[in-house]
Tab-separated table of C-alpha atoms in Angstrom:
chain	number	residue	atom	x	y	z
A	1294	UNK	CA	48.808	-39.807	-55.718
A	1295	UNK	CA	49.888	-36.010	-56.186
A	1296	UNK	CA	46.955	-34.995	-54.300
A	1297	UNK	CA	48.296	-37.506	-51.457
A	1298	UNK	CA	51.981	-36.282	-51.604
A	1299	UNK	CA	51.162	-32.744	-51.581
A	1300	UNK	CA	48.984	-33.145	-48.707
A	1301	UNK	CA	51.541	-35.285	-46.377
A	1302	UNK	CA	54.427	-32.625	-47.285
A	1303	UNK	CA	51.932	-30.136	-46.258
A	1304	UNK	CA	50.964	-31.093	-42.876
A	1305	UNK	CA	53.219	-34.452	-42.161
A	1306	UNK	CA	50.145	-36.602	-42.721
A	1307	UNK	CA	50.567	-39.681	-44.018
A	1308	UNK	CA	49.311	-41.822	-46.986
A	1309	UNK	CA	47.435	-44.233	-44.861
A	1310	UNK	CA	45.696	-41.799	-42.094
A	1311	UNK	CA	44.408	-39.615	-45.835
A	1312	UNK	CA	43.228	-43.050	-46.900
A	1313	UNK	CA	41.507	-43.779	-44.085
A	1314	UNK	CA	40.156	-40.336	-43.727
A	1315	UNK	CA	38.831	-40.428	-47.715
A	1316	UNK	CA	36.882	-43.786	-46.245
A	1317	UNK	CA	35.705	-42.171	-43.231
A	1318	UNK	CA	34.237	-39.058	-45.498
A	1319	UNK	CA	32.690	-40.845	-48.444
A	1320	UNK	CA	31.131	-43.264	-45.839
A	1321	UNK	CA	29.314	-40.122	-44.019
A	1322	UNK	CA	28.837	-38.539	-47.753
A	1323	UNK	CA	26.489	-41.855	-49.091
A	1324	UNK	CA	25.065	-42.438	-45.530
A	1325	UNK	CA	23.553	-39.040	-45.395
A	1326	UNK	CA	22.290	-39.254	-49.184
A	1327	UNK	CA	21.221	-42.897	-47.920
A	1328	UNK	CA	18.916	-41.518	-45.543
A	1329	UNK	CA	17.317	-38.689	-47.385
A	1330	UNK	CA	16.449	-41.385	-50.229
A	1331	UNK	CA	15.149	-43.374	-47.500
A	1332	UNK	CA	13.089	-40.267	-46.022
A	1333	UNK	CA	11.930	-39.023	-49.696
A	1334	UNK	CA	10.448	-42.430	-50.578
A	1335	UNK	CA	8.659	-42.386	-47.557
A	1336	UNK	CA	6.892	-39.269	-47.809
A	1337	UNK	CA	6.475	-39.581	-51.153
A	1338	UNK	CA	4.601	-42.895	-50.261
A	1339	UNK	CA	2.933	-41.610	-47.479
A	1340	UNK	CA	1.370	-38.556	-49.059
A	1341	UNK	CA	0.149	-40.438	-51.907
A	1342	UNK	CA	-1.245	-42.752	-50.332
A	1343	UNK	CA	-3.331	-39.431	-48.105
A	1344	UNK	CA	-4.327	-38.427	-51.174
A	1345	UNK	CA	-6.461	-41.517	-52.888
A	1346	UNK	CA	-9.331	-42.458	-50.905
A	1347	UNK	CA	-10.726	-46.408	-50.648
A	1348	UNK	CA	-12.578	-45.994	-54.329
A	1349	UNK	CA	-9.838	-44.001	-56.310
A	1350	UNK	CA	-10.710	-40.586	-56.020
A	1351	UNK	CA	-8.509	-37.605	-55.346
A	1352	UNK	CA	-8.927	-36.383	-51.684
A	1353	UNK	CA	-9.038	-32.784	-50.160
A	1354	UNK	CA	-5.607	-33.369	-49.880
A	1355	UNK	CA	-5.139	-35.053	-53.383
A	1356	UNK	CA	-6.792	-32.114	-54.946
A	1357	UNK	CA	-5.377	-29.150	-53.232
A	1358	UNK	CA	-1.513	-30.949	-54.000
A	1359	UNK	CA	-2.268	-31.940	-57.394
A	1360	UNK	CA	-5.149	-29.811	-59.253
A	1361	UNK	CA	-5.409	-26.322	-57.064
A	1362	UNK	CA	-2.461	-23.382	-57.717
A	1363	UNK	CA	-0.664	-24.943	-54.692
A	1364	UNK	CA	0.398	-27.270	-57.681
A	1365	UNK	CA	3.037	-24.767	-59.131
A	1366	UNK	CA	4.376	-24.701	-54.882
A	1367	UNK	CA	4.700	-27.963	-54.621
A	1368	UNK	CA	6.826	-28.295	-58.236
A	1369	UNK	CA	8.975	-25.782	-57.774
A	1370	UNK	CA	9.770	-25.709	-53.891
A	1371	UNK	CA	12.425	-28.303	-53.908
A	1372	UNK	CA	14.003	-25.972	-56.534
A	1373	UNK	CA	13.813	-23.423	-54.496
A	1374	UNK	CA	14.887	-25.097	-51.715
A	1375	UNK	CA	17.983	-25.912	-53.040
A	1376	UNK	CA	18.904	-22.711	-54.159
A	1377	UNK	CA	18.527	-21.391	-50.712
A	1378	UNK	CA	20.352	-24.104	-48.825
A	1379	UNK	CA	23.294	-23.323	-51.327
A	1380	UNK	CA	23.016	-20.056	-50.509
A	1381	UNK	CA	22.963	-20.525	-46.640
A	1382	UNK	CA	24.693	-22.862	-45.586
A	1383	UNK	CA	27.937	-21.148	-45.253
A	1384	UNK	CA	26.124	-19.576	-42.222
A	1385	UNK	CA	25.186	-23.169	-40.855
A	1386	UNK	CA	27.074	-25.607	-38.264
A	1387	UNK	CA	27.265	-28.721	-40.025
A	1388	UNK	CA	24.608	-30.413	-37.536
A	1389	UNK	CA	21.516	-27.619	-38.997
A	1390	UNK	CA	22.601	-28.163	-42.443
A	1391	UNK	CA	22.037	-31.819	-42.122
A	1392	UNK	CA	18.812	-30.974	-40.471
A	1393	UNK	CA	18.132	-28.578	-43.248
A	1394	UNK	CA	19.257	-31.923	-46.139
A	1395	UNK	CA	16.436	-33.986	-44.179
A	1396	UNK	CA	14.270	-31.101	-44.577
A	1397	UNK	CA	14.850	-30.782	-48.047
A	1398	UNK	CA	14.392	-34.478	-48.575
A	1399	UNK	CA	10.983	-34.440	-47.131
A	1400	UNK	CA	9.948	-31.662	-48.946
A	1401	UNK	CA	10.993	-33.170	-52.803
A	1402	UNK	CA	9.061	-36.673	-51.342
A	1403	UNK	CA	5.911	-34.533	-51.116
A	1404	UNK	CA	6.921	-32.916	-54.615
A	1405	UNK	CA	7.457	-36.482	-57.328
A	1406	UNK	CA	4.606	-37.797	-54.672
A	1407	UNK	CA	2.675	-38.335	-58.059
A	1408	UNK	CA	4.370	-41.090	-59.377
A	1409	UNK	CA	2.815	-43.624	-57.480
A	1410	UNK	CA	-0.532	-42.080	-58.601
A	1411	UNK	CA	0.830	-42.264	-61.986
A	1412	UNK	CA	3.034	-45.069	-62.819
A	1413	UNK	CA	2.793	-48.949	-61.226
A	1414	UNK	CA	4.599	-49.755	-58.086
A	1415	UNK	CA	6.590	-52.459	-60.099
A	1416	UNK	CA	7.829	-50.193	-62.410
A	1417	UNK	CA	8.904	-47.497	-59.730
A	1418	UNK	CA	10.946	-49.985	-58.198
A	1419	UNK	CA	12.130	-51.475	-60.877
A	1420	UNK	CA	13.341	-48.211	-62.324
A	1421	UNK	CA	14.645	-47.399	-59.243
A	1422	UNK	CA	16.470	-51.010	-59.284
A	1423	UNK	CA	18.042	-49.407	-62.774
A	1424	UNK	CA	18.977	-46.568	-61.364
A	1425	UNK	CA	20.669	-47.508	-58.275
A	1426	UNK	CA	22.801	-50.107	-60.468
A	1427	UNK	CA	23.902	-47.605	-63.233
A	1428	UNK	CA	24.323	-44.646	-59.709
A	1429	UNK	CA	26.725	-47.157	-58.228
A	1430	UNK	CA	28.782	-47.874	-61.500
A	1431	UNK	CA	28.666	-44.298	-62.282
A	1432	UNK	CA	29.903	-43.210	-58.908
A	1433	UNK	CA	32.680	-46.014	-58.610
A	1434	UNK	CA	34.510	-44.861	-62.145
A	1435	UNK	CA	34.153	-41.179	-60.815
A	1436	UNK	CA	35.791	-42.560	-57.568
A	1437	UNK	CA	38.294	-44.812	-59.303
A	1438	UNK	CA	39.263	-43.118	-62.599
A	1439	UNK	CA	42.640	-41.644	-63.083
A	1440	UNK	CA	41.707	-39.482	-65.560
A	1441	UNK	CA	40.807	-35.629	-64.949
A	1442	UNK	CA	37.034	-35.114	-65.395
A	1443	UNK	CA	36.897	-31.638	-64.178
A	1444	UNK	CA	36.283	-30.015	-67.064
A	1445	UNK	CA	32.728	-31.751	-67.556
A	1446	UNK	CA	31.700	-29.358	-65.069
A	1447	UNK	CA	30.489	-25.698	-66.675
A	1448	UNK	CA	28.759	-28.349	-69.731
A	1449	UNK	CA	26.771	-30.382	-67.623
A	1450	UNK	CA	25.550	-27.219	-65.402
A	1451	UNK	CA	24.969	-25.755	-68.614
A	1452	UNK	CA	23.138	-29.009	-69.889
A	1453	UNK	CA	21.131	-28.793	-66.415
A	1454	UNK	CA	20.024	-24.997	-67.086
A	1455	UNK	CA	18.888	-26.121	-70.514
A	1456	UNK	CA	16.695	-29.097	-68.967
A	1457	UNK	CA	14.865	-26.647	-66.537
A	1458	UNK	CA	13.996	-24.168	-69.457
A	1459	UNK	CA	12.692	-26.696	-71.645
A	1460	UNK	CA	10.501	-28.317	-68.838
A	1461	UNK	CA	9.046	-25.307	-67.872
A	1462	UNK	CA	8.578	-24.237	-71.312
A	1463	UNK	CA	6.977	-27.988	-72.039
A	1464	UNK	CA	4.947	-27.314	-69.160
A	1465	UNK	CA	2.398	-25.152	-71.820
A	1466	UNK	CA	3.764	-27.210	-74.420
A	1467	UNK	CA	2.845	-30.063	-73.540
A	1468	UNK	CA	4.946	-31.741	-76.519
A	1469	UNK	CA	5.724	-35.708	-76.221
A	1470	UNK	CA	8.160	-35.191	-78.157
A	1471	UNK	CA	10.012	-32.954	-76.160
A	1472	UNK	CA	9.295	-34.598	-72.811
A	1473	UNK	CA	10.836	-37.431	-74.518
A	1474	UNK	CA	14.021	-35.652	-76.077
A	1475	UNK	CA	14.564	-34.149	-72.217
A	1476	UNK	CA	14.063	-37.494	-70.742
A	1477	UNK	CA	16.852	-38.900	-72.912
A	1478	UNK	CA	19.504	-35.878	-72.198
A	1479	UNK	CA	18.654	-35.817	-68.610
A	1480	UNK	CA	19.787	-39.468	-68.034
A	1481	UNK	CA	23.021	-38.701	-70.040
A	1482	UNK	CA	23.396	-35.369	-68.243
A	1483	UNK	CA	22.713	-36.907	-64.874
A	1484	UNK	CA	24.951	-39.616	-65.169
A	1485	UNK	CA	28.024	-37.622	-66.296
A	1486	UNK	CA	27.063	-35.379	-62.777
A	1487	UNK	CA	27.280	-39.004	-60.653
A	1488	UNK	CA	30.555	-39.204	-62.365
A	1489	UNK	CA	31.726	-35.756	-61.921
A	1490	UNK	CA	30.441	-34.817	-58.735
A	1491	UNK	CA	31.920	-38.203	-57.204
A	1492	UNK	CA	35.239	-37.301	-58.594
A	1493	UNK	CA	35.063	-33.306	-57.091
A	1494	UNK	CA	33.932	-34.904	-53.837
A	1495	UNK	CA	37.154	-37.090	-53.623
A	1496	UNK	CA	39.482	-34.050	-54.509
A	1497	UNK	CA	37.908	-31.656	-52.559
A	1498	UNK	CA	38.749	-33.254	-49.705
A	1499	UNK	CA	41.942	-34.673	-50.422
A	1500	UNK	CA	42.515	-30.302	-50.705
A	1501	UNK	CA	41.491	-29.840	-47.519
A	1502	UNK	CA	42.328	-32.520	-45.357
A	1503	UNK	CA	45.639	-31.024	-44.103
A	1504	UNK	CA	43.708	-28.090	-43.045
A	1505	UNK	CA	41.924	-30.648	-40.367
A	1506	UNK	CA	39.006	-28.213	-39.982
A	1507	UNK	CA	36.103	-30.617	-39.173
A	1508	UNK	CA	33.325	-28.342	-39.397
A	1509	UNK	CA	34.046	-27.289	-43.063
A	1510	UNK	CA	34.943	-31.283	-43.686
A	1511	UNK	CA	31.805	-31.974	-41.913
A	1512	UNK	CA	29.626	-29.940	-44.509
A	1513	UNK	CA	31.687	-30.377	-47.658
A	1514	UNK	CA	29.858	-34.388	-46.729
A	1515	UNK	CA	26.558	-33.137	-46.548
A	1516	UNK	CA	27.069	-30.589	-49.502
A	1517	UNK	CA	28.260	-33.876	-51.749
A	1518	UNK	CA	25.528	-35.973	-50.127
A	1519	UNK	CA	23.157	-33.078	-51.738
A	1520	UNK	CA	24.774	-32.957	-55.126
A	1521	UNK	CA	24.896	-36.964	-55.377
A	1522	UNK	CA	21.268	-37.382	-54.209
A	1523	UNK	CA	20.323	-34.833	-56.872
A	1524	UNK	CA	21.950	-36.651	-59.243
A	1525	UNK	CA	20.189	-39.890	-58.152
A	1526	UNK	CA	16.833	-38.508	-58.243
A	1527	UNK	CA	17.199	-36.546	-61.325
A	1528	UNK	CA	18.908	-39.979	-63.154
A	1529	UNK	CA	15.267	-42.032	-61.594
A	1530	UNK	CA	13.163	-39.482	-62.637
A	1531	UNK	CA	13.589	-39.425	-66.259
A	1532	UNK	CA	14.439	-42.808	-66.523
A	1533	UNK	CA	10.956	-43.407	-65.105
A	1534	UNK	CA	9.153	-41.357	-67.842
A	1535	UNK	CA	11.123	-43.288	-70.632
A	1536	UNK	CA	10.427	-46.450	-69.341
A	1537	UNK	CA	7.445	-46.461	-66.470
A	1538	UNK	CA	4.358	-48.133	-67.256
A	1539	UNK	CA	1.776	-45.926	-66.410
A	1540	UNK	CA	-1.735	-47.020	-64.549
C-alpha cells in the first residue's frame, strides 16, 4: 500500500489503474516464461529423440552432443548465455530481448536434452507436475506476502555461486554424495528465488510505474520472465535427480 500511495502522489495515478497495470505486467511476465518452458521442452524432446536411433543406440548426433568435447559446449552455453543477455540487454529494444529469451530457451532445451535419455518419461512429468505445484505456491506467497523478503537476496545468490562450484567440482568428483547434498540445497535455494524474485518483480514495478516508460516496463517483464524461468528449471532439475527413476 506505501508503494501504491507513493506512486499516485507521484504522478496522480490512481490505486486502481496501478492495480490493473501490476495485472497487465505479471500477465506478460508468466506468459513469456510460459512460452520458453513450452519451447525448452520441445527441443529438449526433439533433440533427444534425433539422437537415439530405432534400436537404442546413440546417433552421430547423440554422440557428438553427449560423448565428444562439444559436451562441455553444450553444458555450459546456457550459462553463458545468460551471463551475456544480462549483460546486453540494456542495449536491446524490448522486442530483440524477447527474441534473444526464446533464443536462450532453445538453447538450455538442447542442453538438459539428456533427461529423457536418462530418466522415464513418467517421472519427468511427474516431477515436473511437482514442480509446477510447489512454483505456483512459491510464487503466489512471494506475490501475496506482506512481509519484506528483500534481504534473502545477496544469500541465495551466494547459495547459487556455491551450487555452480560444487557441480563443477563434482563433475571430476563424481561423489553421490555430493550430487545428492546439492540436489537437496538447490530445491531449497531455488524455491526461496521463486519467492524472492516474485516479490522484486512486483516492487520493481510498482517503482517505476509512474515513470510510464514502456520500453524499460516492457523488459523489466522479460528480465523477470528470465529470472522466474530459471528458477523453475533449476527447482525441476534437482528435484528430478532426487526423485527420477532412471531407465
Amino acid at each position: 500500500m506505501q508503494e501504491y500511495v507513493r506512486t499516485r502522489s507521484t504522478a496522480g495515478i490512481s490505486a486502481e489503474q496501478i492495480d490493473a497495470g501490476l495485472r497487465a505486467h505479471m500477465n506478460k511476465v508468466y506468459g513469456t516464461m510460459s512460452v520458453g518452458m513450452l519451447i525448452t521442452a520441445l527441443a529438449a524432446w526433439a533433440i533427444s529423440g534425433l539422437s537415439v536411433d530405432a534400436s537404442g543406440q546413440l546417433t552421430g548426433l547423440g554422440q557428438a552432443l553427449y560423448l565428444s568435447p562439444l559436451k562441455w559446449l553444450v553444458m555450459f552455453a546456457p550459462l553463458i548465455f545468460v551471463f551475456g543477455f544480462g549483460a546486453a540487454i540494456n542495449r536491446m529494444s524490448a522486442a530483440t530481448a524477447q527474441v534473444v529469451f526464446y533464443a536462450f530457451a532453445a538453447v538450455m532445451g538442447v542442453s538438459i536434452s539428456s533427461i529423457f535419455l536418462v530418466f522415464t518419461g513418467f517421472s519427468i512429468v511427474q516431477t515436473f507436475l511437482v514442480t509446477a505445484v510447489a512454483f505456483a505456491g512459491l510464487s503466489i506467497w512471494g506475490y501475496t506476502t506482506k512481509k519484506d523478503i528483500s534481504g534473502w537476496g545477496s544469500f541465495l545468490i551466494m547459495g547459487v555461486i556455491g551450487l555452480i562450484v560444487a557441480s563443477i567440482i563434482n563433475i571430476w568428483l563424481a561423489s553421490p554424495a555430493i550430487m545428492f547434498a546439492v540436489s537437496i540445497l538447490g530445491v531449497l535455494i531455488f524455491a526461496g528465488l521463486t519467492a524472492y524474485d516474485t516479490q522484486k518483480i512486483k516492487n520493481d514495478y510498482l517503482q517505476m510505474a509512474h515513470a510510464g516508460d514502456q520500453e524499460w516496463l516492457g523488459k523489466s517483464a522479460i528480465m523477470g520472465a528470465l529470472n522466474l524461468y530459471l528458477d523453475f528449471i533449476n527447482m525441476f532439475m534437482f528435484l528430478l535427480q532426487l526423485f527420477g527413476n532412471r531407465e
